[in-house]
């Protein structure tokens, strides 16, 4: 579970970074629906909340493996994605990486 959740979170971050770098360039039409940056706001908010849930799942899997139960680390792992989802929901300029 830890590996799957970590892979999902890392994939989400990489997709956003790659799409953000290409946001001001010409992008093939097939790529528009592939990257979350091109999705409607409600879908992007749901996406980042799913990423936050995966980050929480990762932390809980680590706790089950006996790797510490630090609530502050869990908060710093999950809250950035919740804040990003809120930024997307309110169309904040900083919520898109380009």
PDB file of C-alpha atoms in Angstrom:
ATOM      1  CA  UNK A   1       0.000   0.000   0.000  1.00  0.00           C
ATOM      2  CA  UNK A   2       2.818   2.402   0.862  1.00  0.00           C
ATOM      3  CA  UNK A   3       4.496   1.896  -2.511  1.00  0.00           C
ATOM      4  CA  UNK A   4       1.242   2.340  -4.437  1.00  0.00           C
ATOM      5  CA  UNK A   5       0.289   5.518  -2.583  1.00  0.00           C
ATOM      6  CA  UNK A   6       3.778   6.968  -2.972  1.00  0.00           C
ATOM      7  CA  UNK A   7       3.778   6.163  -6.693  1.00  0.00           C
ATOM      8  CA  UNK A   8       0.392   7.855  -7.135  1.00  0.00           C
ATOM      9  CA  UNK A   9       1.532  11.008  -5.334  1.00  0.00           C
ATOM     10  CA  UNK A  10       4.812  11.178  -7.256  1.00  0.00           C
ATOM     11  CA  UNK A  11       3.030  10.612 -10.567  1.00  0.00           C
ATOM     12  CA  UNK A  12       0.589  13.426  -9.795  1.00  0.00           C
ATOM     13  CA  UNK A  13       3.395  15.845  -8.987  1.00  0.00           C
ATOM     14  CA  UNK A  14       5.365  14.883 -12.116  1.00  0.00           C
ATOM     15  CA  UNK A  15       2.280  15.220 -14.345  1.00  0.00           C
ATOM     16  CA  UNK A  16       1.591  18.691 -12.953  1.00  0.00           C
ATOM     17  CA  UNK A  17       5.219  19.787 -13.337  1.00  0.00           C
ATOM     18  CA  UNK A  18       5.493  18.484 -16.913  1.00  0.00           C
ATOM     19  CA  UNK A  19       2.180  20.042 -17.909  1.00  0.00           C
ATOM     20  CA  UNK A  20       3.134  23.320 -16.250  1.00  0.00           C
ATOM     21  CA  UNK A  21       6.354  23.510 -18.247  1.00  0.00           C
ATOM     22  CA  UNK A  22       4.455  22.983 -21.502  1.00  0.00           C
ATOM     23  CA  UNK A  23       1.483  25.189 -20.610  1.00  0.00           C
ATOM     24  CA  UNK A  24       2.665  28.156 -22.649  1.00  0.00           C
ATOM     25  CA  UNK A  25       3.724  26.118 -25.671  1.00  0.00           C
ATOM     26  CA  UNK A  26       1.805  24.301 -28.341  1.00  0.00           C
ATOM     27  CA  UNK A  27       0.588  20.983 -26.973  1.00  0.00           C
ATOM     28  CA  UNK A  28      -0.858  18.167 -29.074  1.00  0.00           C
ATOM     29  CA  UNK A  29      -4.608  17.765 -28.724  1.00  0.00           C
ATOM     30  CA  UNK A  30      -4.270  14.252 -27.264  1.00  0.00           C
ATOM     31  CA  UNK A  31      -2.273  15.655 -24.325  1.00  0.00           C
ATOM     32  CA  UNK A  32      -4.931  18.170 -23.289  1.00  0.00           C
ATOM     33  CA  UNK A  33      -7.140  15.640 -21.496  1.00  0.00           C
ATOM     34  CA  UNK A  34      -4.197  13.634 -20.209  1.00  0.00           C
ATOM     35  CA  UNK A  35      -2.753  16.234 -17.855  1.00  0.00           C
ATOM     36  CA  UNK A  36      -4.788  17.395 -14.852  1.00  0.00           C
ATOM     37  CA  UNK A  37      -3.771  20.997 -15.515  1.00  0.00           C
ATOM     38  CA  UNK A  38      -6.168  20.999 -18.488  1.00  0.00           C
ATOM     39  CA  UNK A  39      -9.116  19.539 -16.578  1.00  0.00           C
ATOM     40  CA  UNK A  40     -12.053  21.633 -15.314  1.00  0.00           C
ATOM     41  CA  UNK A  41     -11.657  23.084 -11.824  1.00  0.00           C
ATOM     42  CA  UNK A  42     -13.966  20.611 -10.039  1.00  0.00           C
ATOM     43  CA  UNK A  43     -12.077  17.664 -11.532  1.00  0.00           C
ATOM     44  CA  UNK A  44      -8.711  19.185 -10.565  1.00  0.00           C
ATOM     45  CA  UNK A  45      -9.919  19.831  -7.013  1.00  0.00           C
ATOM     46  CA  UNK A  46     -11.039  16.212  -6.765  1.00  0.00           C
ATOM     47  CA  UNK A  47      -7.717  15.073  -8.245  1.00  0.00           C
ATOM     48  CA  UNK A  48      -5.655  16.949  -5.652  1.00  0.00           C
ATOM     49  CA  UNK A  49      -7.896  15.775  -2.835  1.00  0.00           C
ATOM     50  CA  UNK A  50      -7.323  12.211  -4.085  1.00  0.00           C
ATOM     51  CA  UNK A  51      -3.590  12.924  -4.038  1.00  0.00           C
ATOM     52  CA  UNK A  52      -3.927  14.192  -0.455  1.00  0.00           C
ATOM     53  CA  UNK A  53      -5.781  10.992   0.448  1.00  0.00           C
ATOM     54  CA  UNK A  54      -2.989   8.945  -1.144  1.00  0.00           C
ATOM     55  CA  UNK A  55      -0.402  10.912   0.847  1.00  0.00           C
ATOM     56  CA  UNK A  56      -2.387  10.158   4.005  1.00  0.00           C
ATOM     57  CA  UNK A  57      -2.579   6.500   2.990  1.00  0.00           C
ATOM     58  CA  UNK A  58       1.192   6.493   2.546  1.00  0.00           C
ATOM     59  CA  UNK A  59       1.734   7.898   6.031  1.00  0.00           C
ATOM     60  CA  UNK A  60      -0.730   5.440   7.584  1.00  0.00           C
ATOM     61  CA  UNK A  61       0.983   2.554   5.789  1.00  0.00           C
ATOM     62  CA  UNK A  62       4.312   3.704   7.223  1.00  0.00           C
ATOM     63  CA  UNK A  63       2.783   3.798  10.704  1.00  0.00           C
ATOM     64  CA  UNK A  64       1.517   0.242  10.232  1.00  0.00           C
ATOM     65  CA  UNK A  65       5.029  -0.755   9.226  1.00  0.00           C
ATOM     66  CA  UNK A  66       6.293   0.707  12.513  1.00  0.00           C
ATOM     67  CA  UNK A  67       8.052   3.737  11.058  1.00  0.00           C
ATOM     68  CA  UNK A  68       6.789   6.368  13.467  1.00  0.00           C
ATOM     69  CA  UNK A  69       3.561   8.008  14.424  1.00  0.00           C
ATOM     70  CA  UNK A  70       4.434  11.695  14.150  1.00  0.00           C
ATOM     71  CA  UNK A  71       1.319  13.780  13.572  1.00  0.00           C
ATOM     72  CA  UNK A  72       3.354  16.804  12.506  1.00  0.00           C
ATOM     73  CA  UNK A  73       5.049  14.809   9.736  1.00  0.00           C
ATOM     74  CA  UNK A  74       1.661  13.541   8.608  1.00  0.00           C
ATOM     75  CA  UNK A  75       0.322  17.106   8.507  1.00  0.00           C
ATOM     76  CA  UNK A  76       3.316  18.330   6.488  1.00  0.00           C
ATOM     77  CA  UNK A  77       2.871  15.398   4.112  1.00  0.00           C
ATOM     78  CA  UNK A  78      -0.861  15.835   3.483  1.00  0.00           C
ATOM     79  CA  UNK A  79      -1.624  19.546   3.949  1.00  0.00           C
ATOM     80  CA  UNK A  80       0.295  20.844   0.904  1.00  0.00           C
ATOM     81  CA  UNK A  81      -2.015  18.859  -1.371  1.00  0.00           C
ATOM     82  CA  UNK A  82      -5.125  20.036   0.488  1.00  0.00           C
ATOM     83  CA  UNK A  83      -3.897  23.634   0.196  1.00  0.00           C
ATOM     84  CA  UNK A  84      -3.219  23.116  -3.517  1.00  0.00           C
ATOM     85  CA  UNK A  85      -6.747  21.739  -3.978  1.00  0.00           C
ATOM     86  CA  UNK A  86      -8.126  24.823  -2.211  1.00  0.00           C
ATOM     87  CA  UNK A  87      -6.004  27.065  -4.430  1.00  0.00           C
ATOM     88  CA  UNK A  88      -7.352  25.354  -7.528  1.00  0.00           C
ATOM     89  CA  UNK A  89     -10.906  25.645  -6.182  1.00  0.00           C
ATOM     90  CA  UNK A  90     -10.527  29.403  -5.724  1.00  0.00           C
ATOM     91  CA  UNK A  91      -8.487  29.913  -8.950  1.00  0.00           C
ATOM     92  CA  UNK A  92      -5.393  31.143  -7.145  1.00  0.00           C
ATOM     93  CA  UNK A  93      -2.499  32.054  -9.461  1.00  0.00           C
ATOM     94  CA  UNK A  94      -0.020  30.019  -7.417  1.00  0.00           C
ATOM     95  CA  UNK A  95      -2.100  26.831  -7.782  1.00  0.00           C
ATOM     96  CA  UNK A  96      -0.812  26.172 -11.302  1.00  0.00           C
ATOM     97  CA  UNK A  97       2.871  25.542 -11.919  1.00  0.00           C
ATOM     98  CA  UNK A  98       3.553  27.652 -14.974  1.00  0.00           C
TER      99      UNK A  98
END
